[in-house]
């Protein structure tokens, strides 16, 4: 047609970038032969030109618009401003990327004092015509002329009040006429101009208004949040109005081509006879299910069902379709991919593959890995959530939904559980001493701490719903209450936690869990076929390991031995070991721990028979294990036969200013070699026991926090020494590997030297992030929110791996390491290992595996498969 | 001569690597025509072959040795084993790198029952001959045969006891004969062989013993400590014995060609008539000053003085010469570069340049930068130190010597000082609240903390003697005592601290300081001519700045504004600012601080007029400023009109788990913009005041702890906003730059992005080391010593920059930064900036400047000049 304006029936489809999403879809549907109310689109480029040309329409453009209108008049047999059969249009924005509700829409444009009468005559419904005109004046005044809406509503309300009406529907024809006249007077008062009677003037002003709406405040903010470039511009769609409210042979509705909650392959939706679109939404009348249209208008139903199939086949995805019936004629107003639950998404994707409509790879690209979380954990129903006020908001530390009674310490949780109560543990922050309480609670809530705080990490490991850093809540552990503002919640009261949103609700909400379906299993089998990365679990116990296997784990990438130290039967020995004055005093507790640890490793290795299990030697600063309460100190001092003050002095000696940068990790292996030697011995003894039972296991012993090759080699030599002695004593051997975590910046920088001795690398990106940023994960919550608010960070670097900084260090380490050993096995076992973007990055880095908490395994697998497919598509981003 | 053996008179000199240091020097002196007792050298390569050939001498080698001995007999007219004029030799080790006292020496080899008589006859001194034989048997038995020395000493002692002798000198000829026979019997008893009478057998065994001594335990340890490769091997020197103890025309002595303490150009040394070398050393007789040789033996003195000049001229350095006079004939036994004090070293170097013997550059290479420390600080006299037992040993945190009475808190130090007492502040560790005590003490001693602890950093900045981490000392601040073992030292008792060695002495030692001499000034002027790097000071006060200027500072590279916050007139306002609940409450204290800081900056900028001054905005975690004592909390709560519990709650809120990785640095500038804005305002207002006085200053505003370009740019934008407002208000402008510290690993990795906004970089290698290693400098002392002991680290990375790891990050940052801005100004302002190896590295990195504590400026300058010279020599190591 020209440079700026394209009719809906123009060919070929010029695409979303130029026509916007809506314009392109209308063009597409028209070309498919569907009955779309005709019209034309002004391109997004025109919008950009509009801003270059001081925000007025120019002659060339106006000529194209006039030409397009002429064609529309010819096609419809109606006349713009015509006194007999007037053409009315809608004017709508439509950008390339959907920005729902952000920009402006004007309906019924073309109405004036003359066409009003024609409309009334043609529809045989004066009230409808008046009401349409009233709405148009109000919409035009507000949207195009930026007059305040409330002044128009005041007029409407005063008429209703005077007549004692309750609803707009009560307004009579005469009342509407009064309102129309008062509207016009108000328009004149506010603009010093009469309400425009010329439809062309109405149209020009409306188009300008849509263009301007591209840069209104909410649109700008929306783009900034969603990272949509400012120079895309919006298209403007001018479309013939059709009316579903002109009688009983009219109607309007919306339908999904498949069920958006279950994915079932049947039409799902609702409609109203003799109604307009907004009547379906407003709830004034109750819409009917789409199935009854079969009875009401059997022929139209057939027609619609066919169109639905056609559109789904064309777009190769489930569609969300808006339609209107005007005088027995079906019009399709809009179609788009339908929103759906994760269950439906998987069901539909698998069905579409089975129907031969999409490939397995396309099916995989259709599922957002993040959504899988919903599938694996219980959820509150969305209707319940809509009805309930949010009581407080924290960080969504571990997904799931938990509704129960609150308790403020581990003992109380235990007691409640023994009485059959679903308990939620509430703490300011958790420490290792709370573990038992966490195990027995159905959910955990803390007022402090970030996404990688103790509570968050442990809860994710357990797959338990957890909300942390909920700073609005003041927790008083003494008085066993929590308060938000003036509301006090006491021990035993109900709270509901949503671990996906971080929302906390007062009272009890019902949580339901979805089961993995046959389609889910099919889908994951395709994911497994396609992905390259192995996906392992971070698992410290046999229970973790079993959950991980059930979720598809291909080994354990991180077994934290320190978590084994906290159980009641061993913490005392651990404390004795730590607080010993010398190696001699350490001997006895170490011997006891050896027996315990040998069994620990025996069990976990056995549970993962045939799969690699990476066991990390003791890592945290020793003071984490120390007794904190007076009672515990007293118990220990008796057990150790030490005066309390002497014990307290030793505890004091172990305190550190910056424990995260202190005496921990392999530094313990350097200063207290006997601890690592004990652990090594326990692992190898366990492997030999299993060997005797003919159970093949693959142990990988991992040394944490390495900074230098000499350091690693010294520790490795001590370990091999011990292992050789065991082999000698047992007159047998077994295979094992010794590798290191790469979690300090220096380890990355000297990875070539370390690779000379290390048999594998595993990136510990939690610590690597802490040190590279200089961010303590326990303290950074004090400023991290500001960094996100001020858009210094797009994402919390503890949640989504920082590819630019941390990623560069990883690249350096991989390059240096594989320079020495071409096939060096490299993985990642930080909290990032289950985050989709990070998994994709790890795929491109050429890692061998990622390891994550059990419940994130399907997510990581899907992200890995997506990475393969995107790579094949040449999209390496 | 052959493959293995080279006569002292062989030409050309084959050099130290092959002949060893001693062999090469003897060769050189012989070729210079000096009268050196003749002999030959078995090469270091032969030593290596010896180890390959199962540690016995082989035929080819034996033939060469025999040939060399023949030549020696010809040259001396003596006969090995001869009955009339026997040839006696010494057999000495001599490696390429001096390993003093580490390997073996045998004297008087060739003596047996026959040659003994010839020696007695020839020297006309039977007692001397007997004594020589006794000594030889003892030495050979012990050194070559590895028989225990004490058994020989038992024999000697029993004879002396029987005769009631007090000294070896009392032994008569007959006594010595008895001893010789008993020695021989013992030899037989221990070895089942007679003492070898064949001189050739003696020689073979001695050579083998010297070779073997290369691998004795102490030699191996010495090499390991001094990083000397194990495969260098030692040469063996066989040299004709000469005797200074054959009568009054004999003597022996040692002399320096210039004064080793002052550098004065005159012979300095001592000698004894009729004596052997060991008599000079043993102190049995008191040697005479060399000058009296002029009277005793005027001709020989002249001869020696000429030789001394000749050797000095030849070696182009002050020499330490050993000589013996045998029967009126002068022999030169050894010459080497003489050890000297730093004063003498500079004096001599400058004189040698003035004498035209060496170039300025050679003079610069002669001075070890580390030694300059001695010149700039007071020292204890070395004789006092020798006499005094070390009471305890800590880390040498800040050089100098301090002797005074001890006090355990700032108040007591102040009181003592007001009474004219030299006070030493003793603390477990210092905190900012001790500053006043540190200022007024003459020395500081702590029992905890490392080389970069608070006490160490602050003391170095003040140039004040300080010993830290003296863990043997238990400090009891309550009872005002310190204890080491059973010794209790009370308040007011005397201690003496050596800040160079870290030694602590009980009681009072006298400290003397050296003044900078004319030669020093000349020397430093050459250093300034040659060096490329600018050297700036880390200085926080006008006093620091003045000291820095006097020591040659070329600006301030780091002015820490937080140190300004601790003085009594401001800490209260600082605390009010920190503990304010919101920006409004912060306003008032900020306004007060603005006035104070403006004056701070005015003063320090003025003192450095014409030089750049880099002012770092507030860096440490806020809780460092908080009140710690109940008294201070009470005062503050009154001042702030807050309940104590509320104040304590706010203080509690500011506590962090890992403050070093917490809410500090520019993170404060993000969360509390008004603090940085206040500081920016204060700086610019100060600059404008100075501009009005026509004083030109060069302010560089530095933002600490940057991790991201957006973060930096946000802060910079806030600052420029403020600055523009000031310019506008004052209707004037001034130039300034805004840059950043590069002290997080991430800043290095994204330095290109940061360089787009930053006008300079300054490496903060303290934090960079902490984060890259994951070492808290406050906690790492718990394991760092193990890392040094186990040779994982050669050096403490907080003292000597880790070139491999940290250096790689710096290279990345420099490359990325200068890719964006080719001439980006880059410096270093960490504690490493004054460490010679680091300075050399920084030169090669292409930095523009280093910045260090004022007293290290001359060291850094010298190291920088040395780097230039070494580069020119093509030695970039």
Tab-separated table of C-alpha atoms in Angstrom, chain A residues 561-771:
chain	number	residue	atom	x	y	z
A	561	UNK	CA	30.815	-34.232	55.090
A	562	UNK	CA	30.340	-31.451	57.641
A	563	UNK	CA	26.594	-31.873	57.556
A	564	UNK	CA	27.226	-35.367	58.835
A	565	UNK	CA	28.903	-33.892	61.886
A	566	UNK	CA	25.890	-32.216	63.406
A	567	UNK	CA	23.761	-35.218	64.293
A	568	UNK	CA	23.426	-35.757	68.010
A	569	UNK	CA	25.457	-38.959	68.159
A	570	UNK	CA	28.547	-37.274	66.753
A	571	UNK	CA	28.582	-33.556	67.490
A	572	UNK	CA	30.078	-34.232	70.910
A	573	UNK	CA	33.000	-36.148	69.410
A	574	UNK	CA	33.438	-33.451	66.787
A	575	UNK	CA	33.631	-30.849	69.547
A	576	UNK	CA	36.152	-32.893	71.477
A	577	UNK	CA	38.253	-33.219	68.351
A	578	UNK	CA	38.147	-29.510	67.631
A	579	UNK	CA	38.850	-28.396	71.155
A	580	UNK	CA	41.698	-30.824	71.746
A	581	UNK	CA	44.935	-29.125	72.661
A	582	UNK	CA	47.099	-31.328	70.448
A	583	UNK	CA	47.155	-34.306	68.100
A	584	UNK	CA	47.312	-36.734	71.005
A	585	UNK	CA	44.097	-35.406	72.557
A	586	UNK	CA	42.467	-35.533	69.136
A	587	UNK	CA	43.210	-39.239	68.693
A	588	UNK	CA	40.323	-40.630	70.709
A	589	UNK	CA	37.475	-38.568	69.254
A	590	UNK	CA	38.969	-39.065	65.790
A	591	UNK	CA	38.883	-42.822	66.246
A	592	UNK	CA	35.211	-42.666	67.197
A	593	UNK	CA	34.435	-40.404	64.255
A	594	UNK	CA	36.308	-42.763	61.933
A	595	UNK	CA	33.884	-45.560	62.706
A	596	UNK	CA	30.885	-43.270	62.263
A	597	UNK	CA	32.144	-41.723	59.044
A	598	UNK	CA	33.063	-45.094	57.547
A	599	UNK	CA	29.422	-46.091	57.909
A	600	UNK	CA	28.256	-42.702	56.542
A	601	UNK	CA	30.302	-43.185	53.408
A	602	UNK	CA	29.407	-46.849	53.130
A	603	UNK	CA	25.711	-45.979	53.095
A	604	UNK	CA	25.837	-43.089	50.703
A	605	UNK	CA	28.215	-44.759	48.267
A	606	UNK	CA	26.037	-47.851	48.286
A	607	UNK	CA	22.928	-45.819	47.569
A	608	UNK	CA	24.665	-44.368	44.499
A	609	UNK	CA	26.277	-47.597	43.320
A	610	UNK	CA	27.439	-47.276	39.731
A	611	UNK	CA	27.375	-43.496	39.826
A	612	UNK	CA	30.214	-41.126	40.781
A	613	UNK	CA	30.044	-39.654	44.271
A	614	UNK	CA	32.146	-36.593	45.017
A	615	UNK	CA	32.902	-36.419	48.729
A	616	UNK	CA	34.205	-33.103	49.962
A	617	UNK	CA	36.492	-33.175	52.952
A	618	UNK	CA	35.710	-30.990	55.956
A	619	UNK	CA	35.222	-27.390	54.866
A	620	UNK	CA	33.657	-24.915	57.331
A	621	UNK	CA	35.495	-22.954	60.026
A	622	UNK	CA	35.709	-25.157	63.079
A	623	UNK	CA	33.872	-22.745	65.322
A	624	UNK	CA	30.650	-23.563	63.469
A	625	UNK	CA	30.650	-26.824	65.380
A	626	UNK	CA	31.225	-25.324	68.799
A	627	UNK	CA	28.652	-25.356	71.579
A	628	UNK	CA	26.863	-22.041	71.933
A	629	UNK	CA	24.575	-22.431	74.918
A	630	UNK	CA	25.760	-22.543	78.517
A	631	UNK	CA	24.147	-25.932	78.866
A	632	UNK	CA	26.077	-27.403	75.935
A	633	UNK	CA	29.323	-25.910	77.202
A	634	UNK	CA	28.745	-27.424	80.601
A	635	UNK	CA	27.988	-30.854	79.146
A	636	UNK	CA	31.117	-30.701	77.026
A	637	UNK	CA	33.339	-29.517	79.860
A	638	UNK	CA	32.217	-32.507	81.922
A	639	UNK	CA	32.778	-34.875	79.018
A	640	UNK	CA	36.218	-33.465	78.347
A	641	UNK	CA	37.056	-33.228	82.021
A	642	UNK	CA	37.968	-29.578	81.575
A	643	UNK	CA	37.162	-26.533	83.703
A	644	UNK	CA	34.468	-24.435	82.068
A	645	UNK	CA	36.708	-21.364	81.915
A	646	UNK	CA	39.406	-23.350	80.123
A	647	UNK	CA	36.873	-24.669	77.628
A	648	UNK	CA	35.540	-21.157	77.105
A	649	UNK	CA	39.067	-19.920	76.519
A	650	UNK	CA	39.608	-22.552	73.820
A	651	UNK	CA	36.278	-21.669	72.235
A	652	UNK	CA	37.254	-17.992	72.349
A	653	UNK	CA	40.554	-18.842	70.632
A	654	UNK	CA	38.663	-20.294	67.685
A	655	UNK	CA	36.610	-17.138	67.086
A	656	UNK	CA	37.467	-15.284	63.898
A	657	UNK	CA	36.874	-11.788	62.557
A	658	UNK	CA	36.019	-13.035	59.087
A	659	UNK	CA	35.413	-16.761	59.323
A	660	UNK	CA	34.581	-16.994	55.632
A	661	UNK	CA	38.165	-15.945	54.896
A	662	UNK	CA	39.598	-17.743	57.866
A	663	UNK	CA	40.791	-21.064	59.114
A	664	UNK	CA	38.664	-23.414	57.029
A	665	UNK	CA	38.687	-25.716	54.021
A	666	UNK	CA	41.977	-27.376	53.186
A	667	UNK	CA	43.673	-25.006	55.621
A	668	UNK	CA	42.362	-27.410	58.243
A	669	UNK	CA	43.998	-30.198	56.273
A	670	UNK	CA	47.300	-28.359	56.483
A	671	UNK	CA	47.181	-27.456	60.169
A	672	UNK	CA	45.357	-30.569	61.434
A	673	UNK	CA	46.389	-33.290	58.957
A	674	UNK	CA	44.829	-35.991	61.130
A	675	UNK	CA	41.268	-34.805	60.399
A	676	UNK	CA	41.607	-35.211	56.637
A	677	UNK	CA	43.513	-38.445	57.108
A	678	UNK	CA	40.630	-39.797	59.206
A	679	UNK	CA	38.130	-38.837	56.509
A	680	UNK	CA	40.251	-40.352	53.750
A	681	UNK	CA	40.559	-43.540	55.737
A	682	UNK	CA	36.793	-43.669	56.307
A	683	UNK	CA	36.096	-43.276	52.581
A	684	UNK	CA	38.572	-45.934	51.470
A	685	UNK	CA	37.532	-48.380	54.192
A	686	UNK	CA	33.919	-47.921	53.063
A	687	UNK	CA	34.848	-48.536	49.439
A	688	UNK	CA	36.714	-51.718	50.388
A	689	UNK	CA	33.744	-52.971	52.412
A	690	UNK	CA	31.531	-52.437	49.369
A	691	UNK	CA	34.097	-54.074	47.132
A	692	UNK	CA	33.928	-57.148	49.364
A	693	UNK	CA	30.176	-57.122	48.764
A	694	UNK	CA	30.847	-56.801	45.016
A	695	UNK	CA	29.180	-53.392	44.895
A	696	UNK	CA	31.056	-51.153	42.478
A	697	UNK	CA	31.216	-47.510	43.509
A	698	UNK	CA	33.006	-44.498	42.071
A	699	UNK	CA	34.457	-42.348	44.856
A	700	UNK	CA	35.879	-38.926	44.026
A	701	UNK	CA	37.564	-37.288	46.977
A	702	UNK	CA	37.442	-33.514	46.823
A	703	UNK	CA	39.669	-31.069	48.695
A	704	UNK	CA	38.030	-27.687	49.297
A	705	UNK	CA	39.324	-24.108	49.132
A	706	UNK	CA	42.632	-24.782	47.368
A	707	UNK	CA	44.729	-21.730	46.489
A	708	UNK	CA	48.004	-23.254	45.354
A	709	UNK	CA	49.350	-26.407	43.735
A	710	UNK	CA	51.867	-27.023	46.510
A	711	UNK	CA	49.086	-26.866	49.070
A	712	UNK	CA	47.005	-29.364	47.136
A	713	UNK	CA	49.912	-31.652	46.499
A	714	UNK	CA	50.921	-31.715	50.150
A	715	UNK	CA	47.419	-32.747	51.192
A	716	UNK	CA	47.153	-35.249	48.352
A	717	UNK	CA	50.465	-36.814	49.363
A	718	UNK	CA	49.246	-37.220	52.958
A	719	UNK	CA	46.079	-38.862	51.670
A	720	UNK	CA	47.811	-41.240	49.257
A	721	UNK	CA	50.181	-42.196	52.013
A	722	UNK	CA	47.237	-43.200	54.168
A	723	UNK	CA	45.442	-44.946	51.310
A	724	UNK	CA	48.519	-46.964	50.401
A	725	UNK	CA	48.835	-48.047	54.012
A	726	UNK	CA	45.211	-49.230	53.973
A	727	UNK	CA	45.735	-51.097	50.696
A	728	UNK	CA	48.798	-52.684	52.183
A	729	UNK	CA	46.999	-53.697	55.357
A	730	UNK	CA	44.053	-55.152	53.447
A	731	UNK	CA	46.183	-56.666	50.703
A	732	UNK	CA	43.877	-55.160	48.113
A	733	UNK	CA	43.346	-51.937	46.196
A	734	UNK	CA	40.516	-50.012	44.620
A	735	UNK	CA	40.322	-47.095	42.254
A	736	UNK	CA	39.586	-43.561	43.411
A	737	UNK	CA	40.342	-40.041	42.264
A	738	UNK	CA	41.462	-36.990	44.220
A	739	UNK	CA	40.485	-33.589	42.919
A	740	UNK	CA	39.768	-30.114	44.105
A	741	UNK	CA	37.120	-27.478	44.307
A	742	UNK	CA	37.955	-24.387	42.339
A	743	UNK	CA	36.385	-21.778	44.566
A	744	UNK	CA	39.024	-19.134	45.212
A	745	UNK	CA	39.992	-16.612	42.553
A	746	UNK	CA	43.613	-17.687	42.972
A	747	UNK	CA	42.803	-21.316	42.192
A	748	UNK	CA	41.384	-20.130	38.863
A	749	UNK	CA	44.495	-18.093	38.134
A	750	UNK	CA	46.935	-20.939	38.825
A	751	UNK	CA	44.677	-23.741	37.576
A	752	UNK	CA	47.392	-25.036	35.269
A	753	UNK	CA	49.665	-25.758	38.198
A	754	UNK	CA	46.864	-27.304	40.213
A	755	UNK	CA	45.801	-29.468	37.260
A	756	UNK	CA	49.197	-31.132	37.316
A	757	UNK	CA	48.146	-32.875	40.510
A	758	UNK	CA	44.366	-32.700	40.577
A	759	UNK	CA	42.301	-35.357	38.815
A	760	UNK	CA	39.164	-33.229	38.538
A	761	UNK	CA	37.925	-29.702	39.120
A	762	UNK	CA	34.597	-28.716	40.600
A	763	UNK	CA	33.700	-25.041	40.597
A	764	UNK	CA	32.402	-23.848	43.948
A	765	UNK	CA	30.697	-20.758	42.671
A	766	UNK	CA	29.225	-19.708	46.025
A	767	UNK	CA	32.635	-18.994	47.498
A	768	UNK	CA	33.987	-17.861	44.161
A	769	UNK	CA	31.234	-15.255	44.017
A	770	UNK	CA	31.838	-14.210	47.606
A	771	UNK	CA	35.532	-13.654	47.046
